[in-house]
Amino acid sequence: MRSVLIISEEYPPKEIGKTASIVKFFSDELLKRGFLVSVLTHDEFNVGTSVENSIRVTRVSSPVRTFYSIFALETYLTTQYIREGVNIILGEKADLIISFEWMGFLSAYMLSSKFSIPWVAVIQTSEKERSKDSFDLLSISIASIEKGLLKKASMILTNSLKTYETLINEYSIDSRKIVVVNLEAEYCVPFLLSMIIK
Amino acid sequence: MEILMLVWEYPPRKVGGLATHAYNLSLQLSQIGAEVDVVTTSFPGEPEIEKKNEKLIVHRVETYSYPAYDFINWVMGMNNSMLEYIANLATRKNFDVIHAHDWMVIPSAVGLKYLIGKPIVYSIHSTEYGRRNGIHGTMQRLIHETEGWGTYESKKIVVCSKYMKEHVAWLFGVPSDKIHVIPNGITESPPVKVDIDFRRKYALDSEKIILFVGRMVDEKGLNVLIGALPYVLKFGISAKIVAVGDGYAINRMKETAWKLGVYDKVYFTGYLSDEELNKVFKISDVLVVPSLYEPFGIVALEGMINKLPVVVSDTGGLSEIVEDGINGLKVSPNNSEELAKRLITLFSDENLRNRISELGYKTAKEKYNWREIAYETLEVYKKTTV
């Protein structure tokens, strides 16, 4: 059986924006197609591994409980995603890593690099679009993560033409590896699989 | 044995003593058979990859793509950069041990530990609790927690003194058999010529020079030394304090000198280059290390290796370096009067001065040499792989 590792800051019941529902949709679609699906996500209180509708969900918390900034949280969580990601990959030999939004990019890249597994990054909006006129030092740092790491992804999915243009024009990412799709359309997952897994 | 050493400062970037420590340790390790890859931060004009010798490679990671708005976020950006870099490095190398120096690189060390499944040796050079005499705010709490997390994730911990071993065991609840004491080392400075004109930059011919070297922060205790000066002067000894260093408390130190009427007898030099400081050691008559908190006290060794009599606070690592009356003098911390009495004794007894200077030099030379320290560190590495 083929398996997929998904890394996302959000997964139900933790829903801040739309990401959680998209991740859930991807997980269900992959499951339907016979994949073993593991989701790595963040939750400060509900920590541990459980099987939820045949999807294995591992929730990690920051090893440092003091919240200082979103950037600090990302760094600490990266170490936990790597820890659990390695366990999952060594146990099930993942064929594909999919990470959603910037907070999961570094861990996805590291796991992909270590185990030579293709990595698909999903990005709905870039930091450049989100912060617009309030593009401060924190935004520059987040944009740096997006820009630096997305270049290393095997493939990038986005549902926005504007983001597509930003990735090309602002982040200098090769347009050939960016795909604009409706992330909630039924064709999206089979299309992704046809592109990545031969 | 292949070692990955993570340290945020490495020469030519020198902010504190960590850079010198990491440089000497990595160099000596490479000379006794270990293969060492040092991953550190970039520095203007320095190459990204520098091969120091056949077994020592320095990797300088660009950190400025994360232009953080404060110190903590800069540290986080640095760790992101390091993790990204070493993810690639680890695919080409087969490291046996990850050696992390201080809390700033702990996220990188832990991330790599899980990625490649190798143990961490964590050198704790000081703790946030010790540096600030407690945990008082959010930033400090984050640093303190990161230090604690590092002790949990590492297989072995290295500290520089017995005092630090007890402190770390108490502060983080670490089993003491996990903590190894390996002192810092010292190397002799290159010989320099100094003449009377150079000395006159700092003091009158008639004045004894009492040297202080350190950051101008409360924990270093310069105000205790300044407090001792009026007693020394009153006894009829002409003396001047030459205070080398800079820091947030410098104005308070100057104020103390002013209030005690010895402002003209304390020369605040600010930061000095290594070369200038080396010369200042040569013209001084005594080195005083009046620290209130001192995990190790490398500056005492610098005084000893320069054949200066040293007077130190009986605290932390200083207590372990100095044997009172043998290779230096000890005084109770935060006690200006007692410090003054010991200085007066020292200035009045040439035999004592000569004896402790000679024995101090012998101690520094024989007990704190980097080759021996590298062997001890290698033994700790080996214990993690059993």
XYZ file of C-alpha atoms in Angstrom:
584
model
C 0.000 0.000 0.000
C 1.263 3.449 -0.854
C 1.324 6.090 1.798
C 1.273 9.846 2.057
C 2.510 12.078 4.866
C 0.679 15.376 5.229
C 2.054 18.226 7.341
C -0.275 21.059 8.221
C -0.559 23.566 11.035
C -4.339 23.145 10.884
C -6.482 20.036 10.866
C -10.008 19.560 12.267
C -11.105 20.220 14.898
C -8.522 23.033 14.892
C -9.839 25.316 12.175
C -8.575 28.859 11.906
C -8.989 29.460 8.192
C -9.836 27.312 5.239
C -6.691 25.181 5.403
C -8.112 22.620 7.818
C -11.019 21.712 5.552
C -8.756 21.486 2.503
C -6.344 19.205 4.354
C -9.254 17.037 5.460
C -10.524 16.915 1.877
C -7.095 15.865 0.573
C -6.794 13.208 3.282
C -10.217 11.727 2.481
C -9.588 11.744 -1.255
C -6.237 10.003 -0.833
C -7.817 7.478 1.487
C -10.516 6.729 -1.096
C -7.796 5.950 -3.600
C -6.224 3.356 -1.341
C -3.468 5.397 0.232
C -2.406 5.104 3.820
C -2.690 8.690 5.075
C -0.811 10.173 8.035
C -1.418 13.743 9.082
C 1.027 15.675 11.246
C -0.493 18.738 12.807
C -0.195 21.155 15.707
C -2.283 21.303 18.816
C -1.056 22.643 22.150
C -3.530 20.652 24.227
C -4.759 17.607 22.344
C -1.417 15.883 21.786
C -0.782 12.318 20.579
C -1.651 9.915 17.786
C -5.137 8.684 17.010
C -6.855 7.049 14.059
C -9.740 9.221 12.892
C -11.880 7.760 10.087
C -8.966 5.580 8.992
C -6.592 8.531 8.868
C -3.726 8.510 11.306
C -3.490 11.919 12.914
C -0.519 12.906 15.057
C -0.810 16.142 16.962
C 2.340 17.723 18.381
C 2.807 20.654 20.691
C 5.703 23.055 20.996
C 8.407 21.733 23.341
C 8.714 25.297 24.641
C 5.420 26.400 26.125
C 6.132 30.111 26.221
C 4.594 31.739 23.165
C 6.873 34.457 21.885
C 6.071 34.828 18.183
C 4.637 32.827 15.313
C 8.145 32.613 13.886
C 9.511 31.086 17.100
C 6.598 28.657 17.205
C 7.351 27.557 13.647
C 10.974 26.817 14.556
C 10.057 24.751 17.598
C 7.275 22.886 15.791
C 9.604 22.043 12.925
C 11.659 19.892 15.293
C 8.534 18.022 16.394
C 7.283 17.514 12.852
C 10.686 16.072 11.986
C 10.604 13.740 14.992
C 7.176 12.346 14.188
C 7.719 12.492 10.436
C 10.828 10.309 10.697
C 8.892 7.767 12.795
C 6.116 7.629 10.218
C 8.451 7.387 7.242
C 10.621 4.706 8.835
C 7.508 2.750 9.732
C 5.572 3.076 6.516
C 7.986 4.378 3.905
C 5.988 7.368 2.673
C 5.828 7.830 -1.071
C 4.836 11.460 -0.967
C 4.947 14.405 1.445
C 2.361 17.155 1.133
C 2.731 20.238 3.295
C 0.246 23.054 3.645
C 1.384 26.653 4.135
C 4.727 28.026 5.333
C 4.828 26.613 8.852
C 5.255 23.088 7.524
C 7.654 23.843 4.687
C 10.971 23.444 6.517
C 10.139 20.087 8.089
C 8.720 18.841 4.773
C 11.865 19.907 2.944
C 14.127 18.257 5.521
C 12.226 14.962 5.443
C 12.043 15.049 1.679
C 15.762 15.724 1.447
C 16.757 13.026 3.938
C 14.575 10.247 2.531
C 14.460 11.319 -1.135
C 10.687 11.547 -1.173
C 8.878 13.982 -3.494
C 7.406 16.974 -1.683
C 4.357 18.890 -2.816
C 3.817 22.290 -1.199
C 0.333 23.747 -1.072
C -0.007 27.486 -0.704
C -3.262 29.395 -0.852
C -1.811 32.877 -0.462
C 1.715 34.137 -0.125
C 2.940 36.351 2.696
C 3.350 39.147 0.148
C -0.384 39.066 -0.503
C -1.425 38.545 3.094
C 0.552 41.404 4.582
C 0.164 43.855 1.665
C 1.001 47.324 2.989
C 2.044 46.112 6.417
C 4.991 44.158 5.065
C 7.197 44.346 8.170
C 10.308 42.448 9.273
C 8.279 39.454 10.404
C 6.600 39.338 7.012
C 9.991 39.472 5.310
C 11.096 36.494 7.383
C 7.993 34.491 6.520
C 8.295 35.464 2.871
C 11.932 34.320 3.006
C 10.815 30.894 4.174
C 8.256 30.713 1.391
C 10.667 31.952 -1.238
C 13.661 29.866 -0.176
C 11.904 26.606 0.469
C 9.258 26.598 -2.257
C 12.082 26.575 -4.779
C 13.040 23.195 -3.374
C 9.582 21.637 -3.570
C 8.945 19.048 -6.277
C 5.668 20.728 -7.093
C 3.577 23.632 -5.822
C -0.195 23.713 -5.800
C -2.150 26.907 -5.434
C -5.744 27.820 -6.036
C -5.083 31.429 -6.882
C -3.831 33.009 -10.074
C -2.624 35.966 -8.061
C -0.509 33.709 -5.864
C 0.788 31.986 -8.977
C 1.954 35.338 -10.296
C 3.478 36.321 -6.965
C 5.426 33.068 -6.784
C 6.862 33.706 -10.227
C 7.414 37.444 -10.058
C 8.301 38.000 -6.406
C 9.770 34.647 -5.380
C 11.408 33.801 -8.739
C 10.022 30.275 -8.715
C 10.081 28.211 -11.900
C 6.574 28.445 -13.346
C 6.774 24.881 -14.670
C 6.418 23.435 -11.203
C 3.493 25.586 -10.094
C 0.005 24.300 -10.760
C -3.124 26.369 -10.268
C -6.046 24.164 -9.328
C -9.228 24.331 -7.336
C -7.949 22.689 -4.173
C -11.416 21.439 -3.307
C -12.352 20.056 -6.716
C -12.744 16.301 -7.087
C -10.181 16.160 -9.866
C -7.515 17.871 -7.786
C -6.093 14.872 -5.914
C -6.081 12.409 -8.835
C -4.474 15.120 -10.936
C -1.799 15.655 -8.304
C -1.108 11.944 -8.056
C -0.808 11.581 -11.796
C 1.770 14.358 -11.815
C 3.866 13.079 -8.937
C 3.585 9.332 -8.510
C 4.494 7.359 -11.583
C 34.595 9.804 14.682
C 32.649 12.475 12.768
C 31.406 15.425 14.760
C 28.915 18.091 13.743
C 29.521 21.119 15.936
C 26.802 23.781 16.069
C 27.787 27.165 17.455
C 26.406 30.571 16.647
C 29.716 32.458 16.931
C 33.036 31.269 15.551
C 36.095 33.356 14.641
C 36.309 35.880 13.163
C 32.854 36.475 14.674
C 33.693 36.926 18.350
C 31.047 38.306 20.659
C 31.785 36.493 23.891
C 34.201 33.740 24.863
C 32.209 31.070 23.027
C 33.878 31.699 19.671
C 37.358 31.224 21.104
C 36.221 28.112 22.941
C 34.639 26.555 19.857
C 37.654 27.413 17.719
C 40.222 25.903 20.073
C 38.151 22.815 20.802
C 37.351 22.100 17.143
C 40.968 22.649 16.125
C 42.369 20.352 18.797
C 39.733 17.687 18.109
C 40.704 17.701 14.457
C 44.343 17.273 15.461
C 43.697 14.207 17.582
C 41.839 12.307 14.896
C 38.217 13.481 14.964
C 36.617 14.852 11.822
C 34.825 18.061 12.678
C 32.290 20.057 10.676
C 31.478 23.341 12.393
C 28.210 24.979 11.356
C 28.018 28.625 12.350
C 26.676 31.962 11.119
C 27.978 33.876 8.136
C 30.433 36.732 8.512
C 31.187 39.489 5.999
C 34.121 38.607 3.803
C 34.457 35.054 5.064
C 33.868 32.052 2.776
C 30.759 29.906 3.163
C 32.901 26.804 3.414
C 36.407 26.996 4.842
C 38.690 24.028 5.158
C 40.910 24.788 8.161
C 42.787 21.512 7.790
C 42.148 18.008 6.449
C 39.731 17.252 9.271
C 38.183 20.586 10.156
C 35.633 22.298 7.909
C 33.770 25.456 8.877
C 30.380 26.068 7.264
C 29.064 29.624 7.544
C 25.329 29.759 7.037
C 23.690 32.891 5.674
C 21.224 34.145 8.264
C 20.311 37.536 6.924
C 17.394 36.297 4.810
C 15.453 36.429 8.063
C 15.768 40.094 9.070
C 14.248 39.586 12.476
C 12.918 42.464 14.495
C 14.421 41.294 17.767
C 16.962 38.948 19.248
C 14.731 35.902 19.747
C 13.354 36.051 16.224
C 16.863 36.421 14.875
C 17.831 33.261 16.750
C 14.836 31.447 15.280
C 15.732 32.590 11.766
C 19.297 31.419 12.357
C 18.002 27.994 13.358
C 15.815 27.812 10.275
C 18.836 28.611 8.128
C 20.989 26.077 9.957
C 18.368 23.344 9.682
C 17.959 23.957 5.975
C 21.714 23.837 5.498
C 22.421 20.765 7.583
C 19.553 18.814 6.037
C 21.662 18.856 2.922
C 24.993 18.383 4.704
C 23.674 15.353 6.584
C 22.911 13.545 3.332
C 26.608 13.743 2.405
C 28.171 13.059 5.812
C 27.785 10.331 8.351
C 27.966 12.165 11.657
C 28.325 10.221 14.900
C 27.617 13.044 17.321
C 25.973 16.478 17.249
C 27.745 18.896 19.597
C 25.590 21.942 20.427
C 27.034 24.969 22.205
C 24.485 26.828 24.316
C 20.727 27.240 23.872
C 20.827 29.296 20.694
C 21.412 26.256 18.480
C 19.245 23.783 20.382
C 16.353 23.779 17.846
C 18.836 22.897 15.085
C 20.485 20.217 17.195
C 17.176 18.599 18.131
C 15.804 18.758 14.588
C 18.945 17.097 13.294
C 18.975 14.537 16.085
C 15.612 13.231 14.954
C 16.449 13.484 11.279
C 19.649 11.425 11.435
C 19.129 9.569 14.688
C 22.382 10.650 16.325
C 22.959 11.816 19.899
C 23.444 15.373 21.093
C 26.242 16.506 23.380
C 25.156 19.838 24.826
C 27.726 22.268 26.208
C 26.121 24.683 28.649
C 28.472 27.610 29.125
C 26.060 29.543 31.350
C 22.342 29.580 32.061
C 19.771 32.333 31.632
C 18.807 31.892 35.268
C 22.389 32.446 36.349
C 23.043 35.330 33.978
C 20.014 37.286 35.202
C 19.773 35.955 38.724
C 16.338 34.467 38.077
C 13.713 34.366 35.351
C 11.902 37.684 35.106
C 10.184 37.966 31.713
C 8.813 36.270 28.609
C 12.026 36.318 26.618
C 13.979 34.883 29.514
C 11.367 32.211 30.103
C 11.630 31.111 26.491
C 15.425 30.913 26.747
C 15.205 29.062 30.055
C 12.715 26.561 28.639
C 14.871 26.047 25.558
C 17.854 25.323 27.792
C 15.782 22.827 29.761
C 14.507 21.207 26.575
C 18.133 20.898 25.420
C 19.103 19.065 28.604
C 16.209 16.647 28.046
C 17.028 15.987 24.403
C 20.774 15.579 24.827
C 22.503 12.379 25.777
C 25.397 14.067 27.550
C 25.878 17.540 28.925
C 29.233 19.255 29.282
C 29.772 22.067 31.769
C 32.947 23.927 32.682
C 32.982 23.564 36.465
C 31.676 21.510 39.384
C 29.673 24.563 40.378
C 27.914 24.541 37.000
C 27.272 20.822 37.275
C 25.392 21.320 40.530
C 23.615 24.360 39.160
C 22.415 22.584 35.985
C 21.389 19.462 37.905
C 19.371 21.608 40.299
C 17.899 24.001 37.761
C 16.704 21.452 35.208
C 16.423 18.313 37.301
C 19.122 16.573 35.263
C 20.654 13.352 36.640
C 24.196 14.234 37.633
C 25.713 11.244 35.811
C 24.554 12.831 32.567
C 26.669 15.918 33.238
C 30.428 15.964 32.627
C 32.804 18.634 33.880
C 35.420 19.698 31.363
C 37.104 23.047 32.041
C 37.763 25.735 29.489
C 41.280 26.050 28.156
C 43.723 28.866 27.724
C 46.471 29.570 25.237
C 49.425 31.865 25.700
C 49.164 35.153 23.875
C 51.900 36.003 21.397
C 54.835 37.833 23.022
C 54.607 41.618 22.784
C 56.887 44.492 23.633
C 55.531 47.195 25.881
C 57.357 50.268 27.043
C 56.819 52.979 29.561
C 55.104 55.205 27.007
C 52.469 52.548 26.454
C 51.966 52.237 30.204
C 51.587 56.000 30.499
C 48.506 55.782 28.294
C 46.809 54.061 31.188
C 48.377 55.202 34.474
C 50.943 57.379 36.129
C 54.353 55.817 36.725
C 53.689 55.820 40.441
C 50.307 54.089 40.159
C 49.812 50.344 40.503
C 47.449 49.100 37.811
C 44.546 47.007 39.062
C 43.126 45.355 35.970
C 39.486 44.388 35.438
C 38.437 42.687 32.200
C 34.857 41.777 31.498
C 31.450 42.854 30.362
C 30.140 45.862 32.272
C 27.160 44.048 33.713
C 26.119 43.713 37.331
C 27.096 40.053 37.648
C 30.744 40.880 36.901
C 31.002 42.897 40.110
C 33.079 45.864 38.937
C 31.248 48.085 41.416
C 32.635 45.871 44.225
C 36.151 46.530 42.990
C 35.488 50.266 42.665
C 34.146 50.148 46.221
C 37.469 48.688 47.392
C 39.585 51.416 45.817
C 39.078 54.159 48.471
C 40.376 51.768 51.175
C 43.457 50.968 49.101
C 44.157 54.640 48.415
C 43.586 55.555 52.047
C 46.245 53.033 53.026
C 48.721 55.072 51.027
C 48.957 52.878 47.959
C 48.825 54.782 44.720
C 46.680 52.711 42.378
C 44.388 52.939 39.402
C 41.717 50.586 38.144
C 41.877 49.944 34.415
C 38.440 48.576 33.507
C 38.338 46.939 30.086
C 35.012 46.095 28.485
C 31.613 47.496 27.779
C 28.038 46.738 28.731
C 24.668 48.016 29.807
C 25.791 48.878 33.364
C 28.799 51.003 32.450
C 27.159 54.306 33.383
C 26.150 52.934 36.750
C 29.759 51.845 37.349
C 30.976 55.338 36.456
C 28.422 56.797 38.827
C 29.724 54.578 41.637
C 33.261 55.784 40.974
C 32.043 59.395 41.002
C 30.125 59.024 44.249
C 33.107 57.416 45.976
C 35.389 60.227 44.815
C 37.642 57.944 42.748
C 36.423 58.840 39.288
C 39.933 59.961 38.267
C 41.321 56.666 39.537
C 39.176 54.421 37.342
C 39.921 54.323 33.637
C 37.078 52.887 31.573
C 38.783 51.866 28.358
C 35.775 50.390 26.581
C 36.316 47.421 24.308
C 39.971 46.744 23.412
C 41.364 44.686 20.537
C 43.059 41.399 21.419
C 46.423 42.954 20.644
C 45.861 45.984 22.869
C 44.451 43.869 25.676
C 47.437 41.569 25.489
C 49.660 44.601 26.080
C 47.487 45.844 28.929
C 47.936 42.499 30.679
C 51.701 43.025 30.466
C 51.664 46.447 32.153
C 49.223 45.560 34.934
C 50.168 44.718 38.506
C 47.193 42.602 39.515
C 44.049 41.206 37.917
C 40.860 41.288 39.947
C 37.837 39.146 39.030
C 35.131 40.336 41.430
C 32.213 38.432 39.830
C 29.008 37.705 41.672
C 28.137 34.891 39.223
C 30.770 33.103 37.202
C 30.217 29.661 35.653
C 33.919 29.354 34.894
C 35.962 32.556 34.869
C 38.242 32.320 31.847
C 39.530 35.827 32.515
C 41.249 34.555 35.679
C 43.174 32.100 33.519
C 44.076 34.921 31.143
C 45.595 36.754 34.085
C 47.446 33.653 35.249
C 48.870 32.812 31.826
C 50.129 36.410 31.698
C 51.908 35.859 35.042
C 49.734 38.341 36.896
C 48.725 37.732 40.493
C 44.956 37.264 40.505
C 42.388 38.101 43.167
C 39.014 36.461 42.550
C 35.618 36.149 44.164
C 35.138 32.852 45.913
C 32.236 31.888 43.680
C 31.343 29.499 40.871
C 34.130 28.256 38.662
C 36.579 30.800 40.086
C 36.580 28.906 43.376
C 37.792 25.819 41.533
C 40.528 27.539 39.520
C 42.135 29.413 42.383
C 43.613 27.894 45.527
C 43.753 30.683 48.049
C 47.282 31.788 48.827
C 48.740 29.236 46.408
C 48.029 30.335 42.838
C 45.903 33.395 43.621
C 43.848 35.014 46.335
C 40.149 34.559 47.047
C 37.709 36.957 48.646
C 34.049 36.668 49.572
C 31.824 37.877 46.720
C 30.320 41.348 47.005
C 32.652 42.453 49.822
C 34.654 45.555 48.942
C 36.333 45.845 52.333
C 37.713 42.318 52.250
C 38.831 42.802 48.678
C 40.681 45.969 49.683
C 42.473 44.143 52.518
C 43.671 41.401 50.156
C 44.871 43.969 47.636
C 46.764 45.848 50.339
C 48.365 42.570 51.492
C 49.333 41.770 47.933
C 50.835 45.176 47.202
C 52.756 45.067 50.459
C 54.302 41.626 49.959
C 56.479 41.179 46.901
C 57.278 37.547 47.722
C 53.587 36.703 47.815
C 53.025 38.445 44.507
C 55.858 36.585 42.825
C 54.910 33.226 44.298
C 51.261 33.254 43.302
C 52.076 34.662 39.862
C 54.474 31.787 39.157
C 52.126 29.123 40.462
C 49.200 30.721 38.694
C 51.089 30.558 35.421
C 51.956 26.887 36.047
C 48.313 26.064 36.806
C 47.041 27.730 33.642
C 49.699 26.181 31.454
C 49.451 22.623 32.717
C 45.872 22.131 33.850
C 43.927 24.098 31.272
C 45.471 23.176 27.953
C 43.230 22.602 24.959
C 44.765 19.315 23.873
C 43.829 17.697 27.179
C 40.347 19.234 26.960
C 39.889 17.825 23.460
C 40.779 14.325 24.672
C 38.277 14.610 27.529
C 35.581 15.833 25.126
C 36.294 12.953 22.766
C 35.743 10.555 25.661
C 32.328 12.102 26.268
C 31.483 11.694 22.575
C 32.446 8.040 22.775
C 30.146 7.500 25.741
C 27.171 8.696 23.685
C 27.745 6.112 21.006
C 27.906 3.118 23.350
